[in-house]
Amino acid sequence: DSITYARKIQEAMLPEDARIIQHLPQHFILAMPRDIVSGDFYWFSHNPQNGITFISVADCTGHGVPGAFMSMLGKSSLDYIVHEISVNTSDIILNELQLAVYRALGKNAKDGMDIAVCGFDMQNMKAYFSGAQGDLFHIRAGTLQVIKGDKAPIGGDTKHYSEQRKHQLHTIDMQKGDVFYMTSDGYIDQFGGPENFKYGSKRFRDLLGEVYSLPLEEQKGILEKRHLDWRKNTKQLDDVLVIGVQI
């Protein structure tokens, strides 16, 4: 009962879809927690001063209750970074998130998160991306490009504590019809199929190339069905979170 109630609190902290629609009217969010609460979370912020809208996908250490604790830390830290200290570029957001996680956990834990953060400037038709072991999938006119995030996660093993990590900023000139995707690793790492293999990155990229031109809600439905068909009677191994945004 306690964990079920905790799910209500976790869901209440996620951004309202109606608010996302105001600034990213063409989007879908496919969220399939493995357990009652999730270690994956998505985060949203819109800055009315510069018009940039951020959305991110984060995959915290573990799943279930431990992952949910980390997701609450990640969400509150991101809100503080953007709304209280007014950081407005994706690379600096991740730099500050790294410091926030280390301040919160000290050197007693080896936990953290993989995260992809994308900012959309619709007025100037620019997208800004930074990732910590999280990638951005960009499709334009049927051609898919994978923009890789940095290899180090946010937080993680204490051997990284002395590192001065600086995350890379990728700038993309957007065009009408562009589609962007971010995902946690739960979809790609799911075992299933006739020989019980991982779904894998190639199948995931091929699937995006198959569905990108369809309406967003239809894309979401196909991704969910394909995941369920792939795993069938195999246990869901991790939380699944996929976000798509069309310009």
mmCIF file of C-alpha atoms in Angstrom:
data_model
loop_
_atom_site.group_PDB
_atom_site.id
_atom_site.type_symbol
_atom_site.label_atom_id
_atom_site.label_comp_id
_atom_site.label_asym_id
_atom_site.label_seq_id
_atom_site.Cartn_x
_atom_site.Cartn_y
_atom_site.Cartn_z
ATOM 1 C CA ASP A 1 0.000 0.000 0.000
ATOM 2 C CA SER A 2 2.833 2.387 0.814
ATOM 3 C CA ILE A 3 4.557 1.796 -2.524
ATOM 4 C CA THR A 4 1.269 2.209 -4.385
ATOM 5 C CA TYR A 5 0.727 5.543 -2.678
ATOM 6 C CA ALA A 6 4.334 6.493 -3.466
ATOM 7 C CA ARG A 7 3.473 6.006 -7.135
ATOM 8 C CA LYS A 8 0.809 8.706 -6.828
ATOM 9 C CA ILE A 9 3.389 11.100 -5.406
ATOM 10 C CA GLN A 10 5.905 10.249 -8.131
ATOM 11 C CA GLU A 11 3.305 10.693 -10.878
ATOM 12 C CA ALA A 12 2.200 14.015 -9.375
ATOM 13 C CA MET A 13 5.770 15.322 -9.686
ATOM 14 C CA LEU A 14 5.929 14.546 -13.399
ATOM 15 C CA PRO A 15 5.071 17.462 -15.715
ATOM 16 C CA GLU A 16 1.444 17.709 -16.767
ATOM 17 C CA ASP A 17 0.888 16.699 -20.372
ATOM 18 C CA ALA A 18 -1.359 19.731 -20.948
ATOM 19 C CA ARG A 19 1.577 21.988 -20.068
ATOM 20 C CA ILE A 20 3.924 20.145 -22.415
ATOM 21 C CA ILE A 21 1.367 20.399 -25.238
ATOM 22 C CA GLN A 22 1.369 24.206 -24.927
ATOM 23 C CA HIS A 23 5.007 24.332 -26.043
ATOM 24 C CA LEU A 24 5.565 20.961 -27.770
ATOM 25 C CA PRO A 25 2.169 20.267 -29.345
ATOM 26 C CA GLN A 26 3.453 17.312 -31.389
ATOM 27 C CA HIS A 27 4.915 14.799 -28.930
ATOM 28 C CA PHE A 28 4.351 11.438 -27.282
ATOM 29 C CA ILE A 29 5.573 9.917 -24.023
ATOM 30 C CA LEU A 30 5.698 6.128 -23.688
ATOM 31 C CA ALA A 31 6.290 5.245 -20.018
ATOM 32 C CA MET A 32 6.166 1.607 -18.896
ATOM 33 C CA PRO A 33 7.522 1.177 -15.351
ATOM 34 C CA ARG A 34 8.794 -2.299 -14.509
ATOM 35 C CA ASP A 35 7.503 -2.058 -10.956
ATOM 36 C CA ILE A 36 4.925 0.103 -9.202
ATOM 37 C CA VAL A 37 7.336 3.054 -9.012
ATOM 38 C CA SER A 38 9.958 3.843 -11.623
ATOM 39 C CA GLY A 39 13.629 4.730 -11.878
ATOM 40 C CA ASP A 40 13.005 6.394 -15.253
ATOM 41 C CA PHE A 41 11.575 9.886 -15.288
ATOM 42 C CA TYR A 42 11.008 12.700 -17.738
ATOM 43 C CA TRP A 43 11.436 16.384 -17.013
ATOM 44 C CA PHE A 44 10.086 19.487 -18.741
ATOM 45 C CA SER A 45 10.733 23.199 -18.477
ATOM 46 C CA HIS A 46 9.838 26.239 -20.569
ATOM 47 C CA ASN A 47 11.669 29.551 -20.225
ATOM 48 C CA PRO A 48 9.344 32.396 -21.299
ATOM 49 C CA GLN A 49 12.247 34.852 -21.405
ATOM 50 C CA ASN A 50 14.253 33.133 -24.134
ATOM 51 C CA GLY A 51 11.514 30.830 -25.468
ATOM 52 C CA ILE A 52 13.538 27.639 -25.035
ATOM 53 C CA THR A 53 11.638 24.500 -24.063
ATOM 54 C CA PHE A 54 13.568 21.673 -22.429
ATOM 55 C CA ILE A 55 12.509 18.054 -22.229
ATOM 56 C CA SER A 56 14.615 15.184 -20.982
ATOM 57 C CA VAL A 57 14.665 11.428 -20.434
ATOM 58 C CA ALA A 58 16.533 10.124 -17.394
ATOM 59 C CA ASP A 59 17.334 6.553 -16.381
ATOM 60 C CA CYS A 60 18.356 6.303 -12.722
ATOM 61 C CA THR A 61 20.431 3.601 -11.092
ATOM 62 C CA GLY A 62 18.213 0.584 -10.476
ATOM 63 C CA HIS A 63 14.444 0.454 -10.732
ATOM 64 C CA GLY A 64 11.558 0.182 -8.329
ATOM 65 C CA VAL A 65 12.015 1.923 -4.981
ATOM 66 C CA PRO A 66 15.798 2.666 -5.232
ATOM 67 C CA GLY A 67 15.347 4.091 -8.730
ATOM 68 C CA ALA A 68 12.370 6.142 -7.596
ATOM 69 C CA PHE A 69 14.433 7.761 -4.819
ATOM 70 C CA MET A 70 17.040 8.784 -7.397
ATOM 71 C CA SER A 71 14.352 10.074 -9.758
ATOM 72 C CA MET A 72 13.034 12.429 -7.059
ATOM 73 C CA LEU A 73 16.560 13.748 -6.466
ATOM 74 C CA GLY A 74 17.079 14.227 -10.208
ATOM 75 C CA LYS A 75 13.785 16.016 -10.784
ATOM 76 C CA SER A 76 14.170 18.401 -7.842
ATOM 77 C CA SER A 77 17.786 19.145 -8.809
ATOM 78 C CA LEU A 78 16.833 19.970 -12.403
ATOM 79 C CA ASP A 79 14.058 22.287 -11.226
ATOM 80 C CA TYR A 80 16.484 24.096 -8.925
ATOM 81 C CA ILE A 81 19.149 24.410 -11.640
ATOM 82 C CA VAL A 82 16.763 25.951 -14.177
ATOM 83 C CA HIS A 83 14.350 27.931 -12.006
ATOM 84 C CA GLU A 84 16.513 29.041 -9.081
ATOM 85 C CA ILE A 85 19.984 29.573 -10.567
ATOM 86 C CA SER A 86 18.657 30.287 -14.085
ATOM 87 C CA VAL A 87 20.821 27.915 -16.122
ATOM 88 C CA ASN A 88 19.501 27.818 -19.695
ATOM 89 C CA THR A 89 21.852 25.640 -21.775
ATOM 90 C CA SER A 90 21.718 21.846 -21.787
ATOM 91 C CA ASP A 91 25.453 21.324 -21.240
ATOM 92 C CA ILE A 92 25.592 23.558 -18.156
ATOM 93 C CA ILE A 93 22.395 21.932 -16.849
ATOM 94 C CA LEU A 94 24.210 18.587 -16.851
ATOM 95 C CA ASN A 95 27.363 20.094 -15.320
ATOM 96 C CA GLU A 96 25.279 21.465 -12.457
ATOM 97 C CA LEU A 97 23.294 18.232 -12.123
ATOM 98 C CA GLN A 98 26.560 16.357 -11.666
ATOM 99 C CA LEU A 99 27.519 18.646 -8.785
ATOM 100 C CA ALA A 100 24.037 18.407 -7.255
ATOM 101 C CA VAL A 101 24.091 14.596 -7.199
ATOM 102 C CA TYR A 102 27.523 14.508 -5.585
ATOM 103 C CA ARG A 103 26.492 17.095 -3.007
ATOM 104 C CA ALA A 104 23.396 15.066 -2.152
ATOM 105 C CA LEU A 105 24.992 11.615 -2.011
ATOM 106 C CA GLY A 106 28.499 12.375 -0.812
ATOM 107 C CA LYS A 107 31.016 9.584 -1.340
ATOM 108 C CA ASN A 108 28.902 6.887 0.242
ATOM 109 C CA ALA A 109 26.974 5.786 -2.832
ATOM 110 C CA LYS A 110 27.739 4.721 -6.395
ATOM 111 C CA ASP A 111 24.439 5.844 -7.793
ATOM 112 C CA GLY A 112 23.399 8.290 -10.452
ATOM 113 C CA MET A 113 21.616 8.434 -13.787
ATOM 114 C CA ASP A 114 21.955 8.406 -17.552
ATOM 115 C CA ILE A 115 20.178 11.412 -19.006
ATOM 116 C CA ALA A 116 19.471 13.134 -22.320
ATOM 117 C CA VAL A 117 18.402 16.807 -22.337
ATOM 118 C CA CYS A 118 17.115 18.552 -25.448
ATOM 119 C CA GLY A 119 16.166 22.219 -25.698
ATOM 120 C CA PHE A 120 13.915 23.478 -28.497
ATOM 121 C CA ASP A 121 14.013 27.096 -29.674
ATOM 122 C CA MET A 122 11.025 27.227 -32.014
ATOM 123 C CA GLN A 123 11.426 30.896 -32.865
ATOM 124 C CA ASN A 124 14.966 30.458 -34.192
ATOM 125 C CA MET A 125 14.460 26.819 -35.258
ATOM 126 C CA LYS A 126 17.366 25.519 -33.194
ATOM 127 C CA ALA A 127 17.657 22.404 -31.034
ATOM 128 C CA TYR A 128 20.277 22.096 -28.312
ATOM 129 C CA PHE A 129 21.260 18.683 -26.993
ATOM 130 C CA SER A 130 23.515 17.324 -24.278
ATOM 131 C CA GLY A 131 23.639 13.809 -22.915
ATOM 132 C CA ALA A 132 25.289 11.825 -20.158
ATOM 133 C CA GLN A 133 25.181 8.292 -21.576
ATOM 134 C CA GLY A 134 21.951 9.321 -23.247
ATOM 135 C CA ASP A 135 21.576 9.857 -27.002
ATOM 136 C CA LEU A 136 19.318 11.858 -29.313
ATOM 137 C CA PHE A 137 17.796 10.242 -32.401
ATOM 138 C CA HIS A 138 17.052 12.777 -35.165
ATOM 139 C CA ILE A 139 15.121 11.862 -38.318
ATOM 140 C CA ARG A 140 14.841 14.216 -41.281
ATOM 141 C CA ALA A 141 13.206 13.087 -44.536
ATOM 142 C CA GLY A 142 13.769 9.440 -43.656
ATOM 143 C CA THR A 143 17.447 9.813 -42.722
ATOM 144 C CA LEU A 144 18.243 8.965 -39.101
ATOM 145 C CA GLN A 145 21.184 10.499 -37.270
ATOM 146 C CA VAL A 146 22.227 9.446 -33.762
ATOM 147 C CA ILE A 147 23.741 12.314 -31.774
ATOM 148 C CA LYS A 148 25.743 10.663 -29.034
ATOM 149 C CA GLY A 149 25.843 11.904 -25.480
ATOM 150 C CA ASP A 150 29.025 11.907 -23.410
ATOM 151 C CA LYS A 151 30.137 8.488 -22.180
ATOM 152 C CA ALA A 152 30.184 9.283 -18.453
ATOM 153 C CA PRO A 153 26.887 9.188 -16.501
ATOM 154 C CA ILE A 154 25.710 11.700 -13.929
ATOM 155 C CA GLY A 155 27.051 10.474 -10.595
ATOM 156 C CA GLY A 156 28.152 6.882 -10.713
ATOM 157 C CA ASP A 157 31.222 5.249 -9.240
ATOM 158 C CA THR A 158 33.141 7.235 -6.639
ATOM 159 C CA LYS A 159 36.279 7.013 -8.788
ATOM 160 C CA HIS A 160 34.695 9.741 -10.926
ATOM 161 C CA TYR A 161 34.281 12.194 -8.053
ATOM 162 C CA SER A 162 37.597 13.922 -8.717
ATOM 163 C CA GLU A 163 36.827 14.375 -12.425
ATOM 164 C CA GLN A 164 35.890 17.827 -13.693
ATOM 165 C CA ARG A 165 33.284 16.743 -16.205
ATOM 166 C CA LYS A 166 32.205 19.157 -18.901
ATOM 167 C CA HIS A 167 29.355 18.056 -21.095
ATOM 168 C CA GLN A 168 29.271 18.789 -24.806
ATOM 169 C CA LEU A 169 26.633 21.027 -26.375
ATOM 170 C CA HIS A 170 25.259 19.952 -29.775
ATOM 171 C CA THR A 171 23.366 22.520 -31.857
ATOM 172 C CA ILE A 172 20.985 21.388 -34.605
ATOM 173 C CA ASP A 173 19.366 23.598 -37.244
ATOM 174 C CA MET A 174 15.794 22.318 -37.268
ATOM 175 C CA GLN A 175 13.447 22.032 -40.222
ATOM 176 C CA LYS A 176 9.699 21.552 -40.254
ATOM 177 C CA GLY A 177 8.931 17.846 -40.139
ATOM 178 C CA ASP A 178 12.037 16.884 -38.146
ATOM 179 C CA VAL A 179 11.397 14.226 -35.506
ATOM 180 C CA PHE A 180 13.497 13.772 -32.359
ATOM 181 C CA TYR A 181 13.511 10.789 -29.997
ATOM 182 C CA MET A 182 15.090 10.077 -26.625
ATOM 183 C CA THR A 183 14.937 6.775 -24.760
ATOM 184 C CA SER A 184 16.112 5.049 -21.633
ATOM 185 C CA ASP A 185 17.891 1.736 -22.161
ATOM 186 C CA GLY A 186 14.922 -0.365 -21.023
ATOM 187 C CA TYR A 187 13.460 -0.661 -24.525
ATOM 188 C CA ILE A 188 16.735 -1.541 -26.223
ATOM 189 C CA ASP A 189 17.955 -3.961 -23.525
ATOM 190 C CA GLN A 190 14.747 -6.006 -23.266
ATOM 191 C CA PHE A 191 15.241 -9.709 -23.941
ATOM 192 C CA GLY A 192 12.743 -11.555 -26.102
ATOM 193 C CA GLY A 193 12.082 -12.665 -29.646
ATOM 194 C CA PRO A 194 12.403 -16.227 -30.939
ATOM 195 C CA GLU A 195 15.940 -16.691 -29.561
ATOM 196 C CA ASN A 196 15.617 -14.550 -26.408
ATOM 197 C CA PHE A 197 18.057 -11.852 -27.558
ATOM 198 C CA LYS A 198 18.152 -8.198 -26.594
ATOM 199 C CA TYR A 199 15.991 -6.003 -28.802
ATOM 200 C CA GLY A 200 19.126 -4.008 -29.554
ATOM 201 C CA SER A 201 20.020 -0.586 -30.910
ATOM 202 C CA LYS A 202 19.759 -1.550 -34.574
ATOM 203 C CA ARG A 203 16.202 -2.862 -34.247
ATOM 204 C CA PHE A 204 15.278 0.267 -32.324
ATOM 205 C CA ARG A 205 16.729 2.550 -35.013
ATOM 206 C CA ASP A 206 14.984 0.534 -37.730
ATOM 207 C CA LEU A 207 11.707 0.811 -35.812
ATOM 208 C CA LEU A 208 12.018 4.592 -35.584
ATOM 209 C CA GLY A 209 12.690 4.727 -39.326
ATOM 210 C CA GLU A 210 9.555 2.658 -39.874
ATOM 211 C CA VAL A 211 7.179 4.795 -37.795
ATOM 212 C CA TYR A 212 8.558 8.373 -37.895
ATOM 213 C CA SER A 213 6.143 9.605 -40.593
ATOM 214 C CA LEU A 214 3.037 8.388 -38.762
ATOM 215 C CA PRO A 215 0.945 10.478 -36.338
ATOM 216 C CA LEU A 216 2.642 10.676 -32.942
ATOM 217 C CA GLU A 217 -0.020 8.752 -31.021
ATOM 218 C CA GLU A 218 0.110 5.994 -33.620
ATOM 219 C CA GLN A 219 3.898 5.862 -33.239
ATOM 220 C CA LYS A 220 3.496 5.477 -29.488
ATOM 221 C CA GLY A 221 1.021 2.626 -29.933
ATOM 222 C CA ILE A 222 3.308 0.778 -32.349
ATOM 223 C CA LEU A 223 6.328 1.140 -30.054
ATOM 224 C CA GLU A 224 4.346 -0.202 -27.112
ATOM 225 C CA LYS A 225 2.933 -3.136 -29.096
ATOM 226 C CA ARG A 226 6.323 -4.001 -30.592
ATOM 227 C CA HIS A 227 7.857 -4.064 -27.111
ATOM 228 C CA LEU A 228 5.101 -6.317 -25.755
ATOM 229 C CA ASP A 229 5.285 -8.617 -28.789
ATOM 230 C CA TRP A 230 9.060 -8.859 -28.427
ATOM 231 C CA ARG A 231 9.108 -9.786 -24.760
ATOM 232 C CA LYS A 232 5.894 -11.907 -24.739
ATOM 233 C CA ASN A 233 6.228 -14.124 -21.646
ATOM 234 C CA THR A 234 9.711 -12.827 -20.787
ATOM 235 C CA LYS A 235 9.848 -10.663 -17.678
ATOM 236 C CA GLN A 236 10.207 -6.924 -18.258
ATOM 237 C CA LEU A 237 13.808 -6.300 -17.204
ATOM 238 C CA ASP A 238 13.806 -2.554 -16.680
ATOM 239 C CA ASP A 239 11.694 0.582 -16.813
ATOM 240 C CA VAL A 240 10.879 1.730 -20.342
ATOM 241 C CA LEU A 241 10.649 5.402 -21.324
ATOM 242 C CA VAL A 242 10.600 6.792 -24.880
ATOM 243 C CA ILE A 243 9.787 10.372 -25.889
ATOM 244 C CA GLY A 244 9.186 11.606 -29.422
ATOM 245 C CA VAL A 245 8.878 15.237 -30.556
ATOM 246 C CA GLN A 246 7.942 16.411 -34.055
ATOM 247 C CA ILE A 247 8.639 19.928 -35.303
#
